[in-house]
JSON list of C-alpha atoms in Angstrom, two decimals:
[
{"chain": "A", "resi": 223, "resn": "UNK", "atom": "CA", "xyz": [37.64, -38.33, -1.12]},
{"chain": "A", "resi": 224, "resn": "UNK", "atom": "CA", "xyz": [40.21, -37.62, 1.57]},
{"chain": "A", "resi": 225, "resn": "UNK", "atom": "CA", "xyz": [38.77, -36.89, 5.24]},
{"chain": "A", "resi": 226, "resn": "UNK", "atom": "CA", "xyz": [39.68, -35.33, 8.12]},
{"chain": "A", "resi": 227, "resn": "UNK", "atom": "CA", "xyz": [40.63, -38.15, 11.00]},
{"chain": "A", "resi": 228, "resn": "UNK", "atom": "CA", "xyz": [40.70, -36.91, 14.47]},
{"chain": "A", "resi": 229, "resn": "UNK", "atom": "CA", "xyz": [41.01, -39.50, 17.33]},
{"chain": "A", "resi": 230, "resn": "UNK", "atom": "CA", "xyz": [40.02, -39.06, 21.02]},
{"chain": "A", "resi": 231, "resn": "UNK", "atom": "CA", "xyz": [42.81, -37.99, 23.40]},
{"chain": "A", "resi": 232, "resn": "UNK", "atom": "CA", "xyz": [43.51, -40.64, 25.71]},
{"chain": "A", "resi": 233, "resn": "UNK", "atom": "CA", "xyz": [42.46, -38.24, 28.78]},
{"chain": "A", "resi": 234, "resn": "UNK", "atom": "CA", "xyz": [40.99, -34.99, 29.03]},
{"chain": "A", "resi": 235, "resn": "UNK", "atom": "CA", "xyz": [41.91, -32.64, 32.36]},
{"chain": "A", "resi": 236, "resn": "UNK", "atom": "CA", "xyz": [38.63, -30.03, 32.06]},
{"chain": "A", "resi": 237, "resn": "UNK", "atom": "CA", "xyz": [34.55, -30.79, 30.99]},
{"chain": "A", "resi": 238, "resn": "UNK", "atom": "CA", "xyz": [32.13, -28.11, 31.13]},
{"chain": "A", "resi": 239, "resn": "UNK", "atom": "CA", "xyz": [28.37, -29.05, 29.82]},
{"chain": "A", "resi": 240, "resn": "UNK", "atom": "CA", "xyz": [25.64, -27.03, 27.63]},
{"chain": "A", "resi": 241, "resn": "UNK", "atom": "CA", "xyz": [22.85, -27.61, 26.66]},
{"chain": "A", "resi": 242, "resn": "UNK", "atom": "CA", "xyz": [21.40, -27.36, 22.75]},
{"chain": "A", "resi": 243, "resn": "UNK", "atom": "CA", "xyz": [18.98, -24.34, 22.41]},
{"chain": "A", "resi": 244, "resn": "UNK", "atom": "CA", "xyz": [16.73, -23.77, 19.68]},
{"chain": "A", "resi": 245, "resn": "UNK", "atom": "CA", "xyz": [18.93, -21.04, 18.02]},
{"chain": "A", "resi": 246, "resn": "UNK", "atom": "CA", "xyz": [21.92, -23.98, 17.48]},
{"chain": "A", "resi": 247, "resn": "UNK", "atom": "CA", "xyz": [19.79, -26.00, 15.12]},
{"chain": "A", "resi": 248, "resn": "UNK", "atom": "CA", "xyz": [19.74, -25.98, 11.38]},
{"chain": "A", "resi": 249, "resn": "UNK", "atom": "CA", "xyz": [16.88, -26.48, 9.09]},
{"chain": "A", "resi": 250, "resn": "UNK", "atom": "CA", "xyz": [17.06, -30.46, 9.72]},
{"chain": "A", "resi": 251, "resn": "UNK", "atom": "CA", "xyz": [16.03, -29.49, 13.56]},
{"chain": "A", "resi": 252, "resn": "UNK", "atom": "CA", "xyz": [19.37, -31.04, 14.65]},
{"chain": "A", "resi": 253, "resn": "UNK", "atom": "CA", "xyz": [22.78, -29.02, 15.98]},
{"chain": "A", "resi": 254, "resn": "UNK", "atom": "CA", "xyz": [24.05, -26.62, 13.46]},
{"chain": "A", "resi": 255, "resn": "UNK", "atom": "CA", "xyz": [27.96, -27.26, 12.14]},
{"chain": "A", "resi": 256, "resn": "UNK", "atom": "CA", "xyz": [28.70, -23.97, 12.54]},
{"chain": "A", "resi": 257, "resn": "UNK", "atom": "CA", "xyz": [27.35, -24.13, 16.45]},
{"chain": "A", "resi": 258, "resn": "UNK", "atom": "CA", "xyz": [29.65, -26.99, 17.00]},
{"chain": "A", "resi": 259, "resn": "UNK", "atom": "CA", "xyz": [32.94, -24.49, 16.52]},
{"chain": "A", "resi": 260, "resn": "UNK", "atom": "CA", "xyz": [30.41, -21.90, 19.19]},
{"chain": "A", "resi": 261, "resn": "UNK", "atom": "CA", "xyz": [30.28, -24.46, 21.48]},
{"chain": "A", "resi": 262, "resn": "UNK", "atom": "CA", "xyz": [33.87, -25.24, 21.16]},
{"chain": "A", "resi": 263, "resn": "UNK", "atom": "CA", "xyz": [34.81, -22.02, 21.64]},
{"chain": "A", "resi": 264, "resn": "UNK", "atom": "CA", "xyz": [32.86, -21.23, 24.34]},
{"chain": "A", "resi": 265, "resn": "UNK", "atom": "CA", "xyz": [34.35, -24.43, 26.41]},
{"chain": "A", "resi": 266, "resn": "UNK", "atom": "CA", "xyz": [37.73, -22.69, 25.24]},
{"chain": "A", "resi": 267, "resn": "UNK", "atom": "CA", "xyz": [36.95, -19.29, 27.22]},
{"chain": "A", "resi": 268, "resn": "UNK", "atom": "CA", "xyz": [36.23, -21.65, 29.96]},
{"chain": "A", "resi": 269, "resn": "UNK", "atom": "CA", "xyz": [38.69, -24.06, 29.80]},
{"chain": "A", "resi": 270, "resn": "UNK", "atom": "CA", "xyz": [41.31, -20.84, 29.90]},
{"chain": "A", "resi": 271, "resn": "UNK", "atom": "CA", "xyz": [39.00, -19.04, 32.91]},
{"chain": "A", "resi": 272, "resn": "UNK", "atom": "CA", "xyz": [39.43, -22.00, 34.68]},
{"chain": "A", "resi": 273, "resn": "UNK", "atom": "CA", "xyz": [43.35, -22.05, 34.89]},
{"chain": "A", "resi": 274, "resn": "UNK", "atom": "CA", "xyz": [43.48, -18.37, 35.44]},
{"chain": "A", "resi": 275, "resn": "UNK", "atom": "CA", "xyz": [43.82, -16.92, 31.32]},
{"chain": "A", "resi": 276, "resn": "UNK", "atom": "CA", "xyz": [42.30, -15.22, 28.64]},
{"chain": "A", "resi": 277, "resn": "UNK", "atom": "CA", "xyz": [42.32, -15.16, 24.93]},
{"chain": "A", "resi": 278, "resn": "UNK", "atom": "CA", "xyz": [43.52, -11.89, 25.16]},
{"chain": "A", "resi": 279, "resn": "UNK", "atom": "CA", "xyz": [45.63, -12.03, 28.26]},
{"chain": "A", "resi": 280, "resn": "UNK", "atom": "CA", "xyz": [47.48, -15.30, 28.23]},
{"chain": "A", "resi": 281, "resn": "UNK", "atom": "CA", "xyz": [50.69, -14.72, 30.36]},
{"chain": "A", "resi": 282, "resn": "UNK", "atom": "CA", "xyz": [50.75, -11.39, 29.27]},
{"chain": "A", "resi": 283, "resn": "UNK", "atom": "CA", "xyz": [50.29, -12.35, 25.42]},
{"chain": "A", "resi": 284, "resn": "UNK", "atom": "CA", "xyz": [47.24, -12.89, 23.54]},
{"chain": "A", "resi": 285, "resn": "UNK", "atom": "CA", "xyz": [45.87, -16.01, 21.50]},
{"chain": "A", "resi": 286, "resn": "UNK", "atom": "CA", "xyz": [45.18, -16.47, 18.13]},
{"chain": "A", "resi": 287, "resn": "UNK", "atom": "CA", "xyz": [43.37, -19.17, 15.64]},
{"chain": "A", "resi": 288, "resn": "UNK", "atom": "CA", "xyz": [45.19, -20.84, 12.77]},
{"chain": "A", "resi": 289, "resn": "UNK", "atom": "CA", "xyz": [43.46, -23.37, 11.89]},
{"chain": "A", "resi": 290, "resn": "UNK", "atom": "CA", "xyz": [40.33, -25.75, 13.46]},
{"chain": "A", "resi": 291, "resn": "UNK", "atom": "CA", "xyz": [39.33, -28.88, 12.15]},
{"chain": "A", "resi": 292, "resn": "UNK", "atom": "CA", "xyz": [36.02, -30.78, 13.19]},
{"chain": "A", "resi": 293, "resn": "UNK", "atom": "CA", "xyz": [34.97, -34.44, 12.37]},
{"chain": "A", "resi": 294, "resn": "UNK", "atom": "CA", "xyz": [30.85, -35.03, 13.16]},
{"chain": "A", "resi": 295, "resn": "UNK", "atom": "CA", "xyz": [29.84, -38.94, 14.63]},
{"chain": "A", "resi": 296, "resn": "UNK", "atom": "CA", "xyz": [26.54, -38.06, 15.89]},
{"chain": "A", "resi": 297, "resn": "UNK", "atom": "CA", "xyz": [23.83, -35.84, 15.85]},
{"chain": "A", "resi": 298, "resn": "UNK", "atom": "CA", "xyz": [22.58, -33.82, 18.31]},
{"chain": "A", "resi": 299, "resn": "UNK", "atom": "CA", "xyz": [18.99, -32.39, 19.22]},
{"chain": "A", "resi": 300, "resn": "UNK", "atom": "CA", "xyz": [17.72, -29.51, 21.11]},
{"chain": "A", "resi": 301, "resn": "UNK", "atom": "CA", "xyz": [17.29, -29.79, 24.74]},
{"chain": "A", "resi": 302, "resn": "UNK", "atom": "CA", "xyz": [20.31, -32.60, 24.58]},
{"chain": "A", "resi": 303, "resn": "UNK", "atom": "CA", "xyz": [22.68, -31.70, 27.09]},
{"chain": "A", "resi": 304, "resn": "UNK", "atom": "CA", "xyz": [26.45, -32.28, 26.09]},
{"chain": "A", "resi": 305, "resn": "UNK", "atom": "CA", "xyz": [29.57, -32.53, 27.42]},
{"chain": "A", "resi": 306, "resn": "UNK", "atom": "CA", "xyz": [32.72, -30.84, 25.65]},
{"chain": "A", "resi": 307, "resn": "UNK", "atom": "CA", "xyz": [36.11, -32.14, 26.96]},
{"chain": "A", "resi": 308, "resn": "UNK", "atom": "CA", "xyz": [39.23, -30.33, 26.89]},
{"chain": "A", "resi": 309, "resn": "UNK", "atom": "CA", "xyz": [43.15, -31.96, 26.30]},
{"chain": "A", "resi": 310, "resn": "UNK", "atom": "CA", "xyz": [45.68, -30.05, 25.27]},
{"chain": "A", "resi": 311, "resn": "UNK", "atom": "CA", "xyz": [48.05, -31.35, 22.74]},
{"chain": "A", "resi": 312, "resn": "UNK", "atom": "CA", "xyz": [50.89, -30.63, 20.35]},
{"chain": "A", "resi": 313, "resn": "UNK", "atom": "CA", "xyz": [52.81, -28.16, 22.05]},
{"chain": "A", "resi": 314, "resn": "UNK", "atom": "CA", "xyz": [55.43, -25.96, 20.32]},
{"chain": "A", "resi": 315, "resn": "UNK", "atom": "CA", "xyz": [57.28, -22.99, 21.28]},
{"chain": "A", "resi": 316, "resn": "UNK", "atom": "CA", "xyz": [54.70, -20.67, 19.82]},
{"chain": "A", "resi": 317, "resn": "UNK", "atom": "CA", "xyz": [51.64, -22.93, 19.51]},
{"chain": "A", "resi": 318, "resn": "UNK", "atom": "CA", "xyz": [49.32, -26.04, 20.49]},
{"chain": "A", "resi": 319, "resn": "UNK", "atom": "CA", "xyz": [46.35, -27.83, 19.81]},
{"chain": "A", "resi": 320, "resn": "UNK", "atom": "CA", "xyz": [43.14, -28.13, 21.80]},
{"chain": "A", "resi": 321, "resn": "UNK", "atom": "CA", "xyz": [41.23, -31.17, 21.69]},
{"chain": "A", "resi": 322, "resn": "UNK", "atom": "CA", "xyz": [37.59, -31.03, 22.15]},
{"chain": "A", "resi": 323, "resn": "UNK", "atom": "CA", "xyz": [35.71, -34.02, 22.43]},
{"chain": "A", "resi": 324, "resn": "UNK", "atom": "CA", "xyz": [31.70, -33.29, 22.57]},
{"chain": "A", "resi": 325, "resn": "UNK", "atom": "CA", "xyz": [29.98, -35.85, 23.95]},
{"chain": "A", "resi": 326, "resn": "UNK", "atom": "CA", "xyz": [25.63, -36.42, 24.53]},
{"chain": "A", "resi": 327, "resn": "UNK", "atom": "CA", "xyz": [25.87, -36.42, 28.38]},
{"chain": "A", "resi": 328, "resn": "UNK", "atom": "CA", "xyz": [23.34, -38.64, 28.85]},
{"chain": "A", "resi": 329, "resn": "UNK", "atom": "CA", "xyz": [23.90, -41.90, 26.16]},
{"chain": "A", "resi": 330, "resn": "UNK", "atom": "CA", "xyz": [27.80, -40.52, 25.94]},
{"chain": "A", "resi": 331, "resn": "UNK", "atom": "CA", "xyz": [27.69, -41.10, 22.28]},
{"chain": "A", "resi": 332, "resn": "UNK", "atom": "CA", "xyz": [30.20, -38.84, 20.36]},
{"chain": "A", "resi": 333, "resn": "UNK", "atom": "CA", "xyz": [28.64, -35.98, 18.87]},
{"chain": "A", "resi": 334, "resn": "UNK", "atom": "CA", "xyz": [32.10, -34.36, 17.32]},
{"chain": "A", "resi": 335, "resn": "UNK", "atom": "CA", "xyz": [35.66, -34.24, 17.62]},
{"chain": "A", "resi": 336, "resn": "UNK", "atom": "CA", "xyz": [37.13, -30.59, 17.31]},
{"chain": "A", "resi": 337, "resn": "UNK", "atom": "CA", "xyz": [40.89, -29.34, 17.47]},
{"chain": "A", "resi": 338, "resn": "UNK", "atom": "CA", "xyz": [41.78, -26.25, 17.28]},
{"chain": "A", "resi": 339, "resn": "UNK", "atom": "CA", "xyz": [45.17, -24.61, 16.80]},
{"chain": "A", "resi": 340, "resn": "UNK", "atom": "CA", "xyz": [45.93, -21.50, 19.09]},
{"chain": "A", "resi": 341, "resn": "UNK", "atom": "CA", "xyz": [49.19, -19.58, 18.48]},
{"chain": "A", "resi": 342, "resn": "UNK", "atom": "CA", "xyz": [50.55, -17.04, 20.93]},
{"chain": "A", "resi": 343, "resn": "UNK", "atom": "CA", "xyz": [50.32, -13.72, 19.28]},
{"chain": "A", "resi": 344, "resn": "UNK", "atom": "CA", "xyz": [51.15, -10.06, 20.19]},
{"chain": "A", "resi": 345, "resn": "UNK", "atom": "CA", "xyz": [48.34, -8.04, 19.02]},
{"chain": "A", "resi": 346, "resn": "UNK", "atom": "CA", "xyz": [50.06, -4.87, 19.97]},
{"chain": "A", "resi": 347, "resn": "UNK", "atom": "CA", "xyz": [53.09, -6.20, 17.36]},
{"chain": "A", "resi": 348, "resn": "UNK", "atom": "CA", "xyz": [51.02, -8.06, 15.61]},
{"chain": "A", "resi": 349, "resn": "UNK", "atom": "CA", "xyz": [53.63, -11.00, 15.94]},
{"chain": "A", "resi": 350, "resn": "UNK", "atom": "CA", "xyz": [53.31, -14.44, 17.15]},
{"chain": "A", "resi": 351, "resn": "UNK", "atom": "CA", "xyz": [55.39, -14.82, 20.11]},
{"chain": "A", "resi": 352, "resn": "UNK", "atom": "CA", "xyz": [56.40, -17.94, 22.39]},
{"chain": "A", "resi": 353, "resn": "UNK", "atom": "CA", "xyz": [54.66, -19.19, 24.67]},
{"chain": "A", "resi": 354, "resn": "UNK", "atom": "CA", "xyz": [54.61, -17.57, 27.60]},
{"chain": "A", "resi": 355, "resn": "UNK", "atom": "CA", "xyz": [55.53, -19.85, 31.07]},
{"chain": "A", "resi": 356, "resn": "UNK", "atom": "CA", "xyz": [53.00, -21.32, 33.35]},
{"chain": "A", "resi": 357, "resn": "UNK", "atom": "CA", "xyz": [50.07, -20.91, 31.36]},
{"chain": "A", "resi": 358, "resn": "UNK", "atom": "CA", "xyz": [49.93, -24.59, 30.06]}
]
């Protein structure tokens, strides 16, 4: 069987940390899958707060999902307190990848690796557009 390979960026520029909550676990009491694409995107919204953007306002345009891809390493428990790192990566004239590496902040093991296409879009067109400047 064929799997998904995702390697670490070699640096990151932003890190935000959360912590796992009772609601993100599955019925083997350890983090959910689907919470790891949550806590991705929630770094995301703060990632893009953090340089001055929005998924709906970024440059003027909005953003859009194609495609996300996650490969587990670890689990995680509740009450552990993670670290998601942000790279950006792969940039096109109307899209790029975000790398997400999600870390346990305390014994740094690798919990996942996440990336996440994002493609400029016009929601008012519905079109994807470039990319508009100064926003990565």
């Amino acid at each position: 069987m064929a799997r998904i390979t995702l390697m670490p960026l070699a640096s990151y520029t932003f890190s935000t940390q959360m912590t796992v909550r009772v609601s993100d676990l599955n019925y083997g009491s350890h983090l959910s899958n689907d919470k790891i694409l949550a806590f991705a995107h929630e770094a995301r919204v703060r990632y893009l707060a953090s340089i001055g953007q929005t998924e709906l306002d970024f440059g003027g345009k909005g953003l859009i999902m194609a495609d996300a891809a996650i490969v587990f390493r670890q689990q995680a428990f509740l009450g552990d307190d993670l670290v998601i790192e942000i790279g950006i990566a792969e940039i096109s004239r109307s899209s790029f990848e975000i790398h997400y590496r999600i870390s346990n902040q305390h014994t740094h093991a690798i919990i996942a690796l996440v990336k996440t296409a994002m493609v400029c879009y016009d929601y008012n067109r519905n079109k994807v557009v470039s990319i508009p400047p100064n926003t990565i």
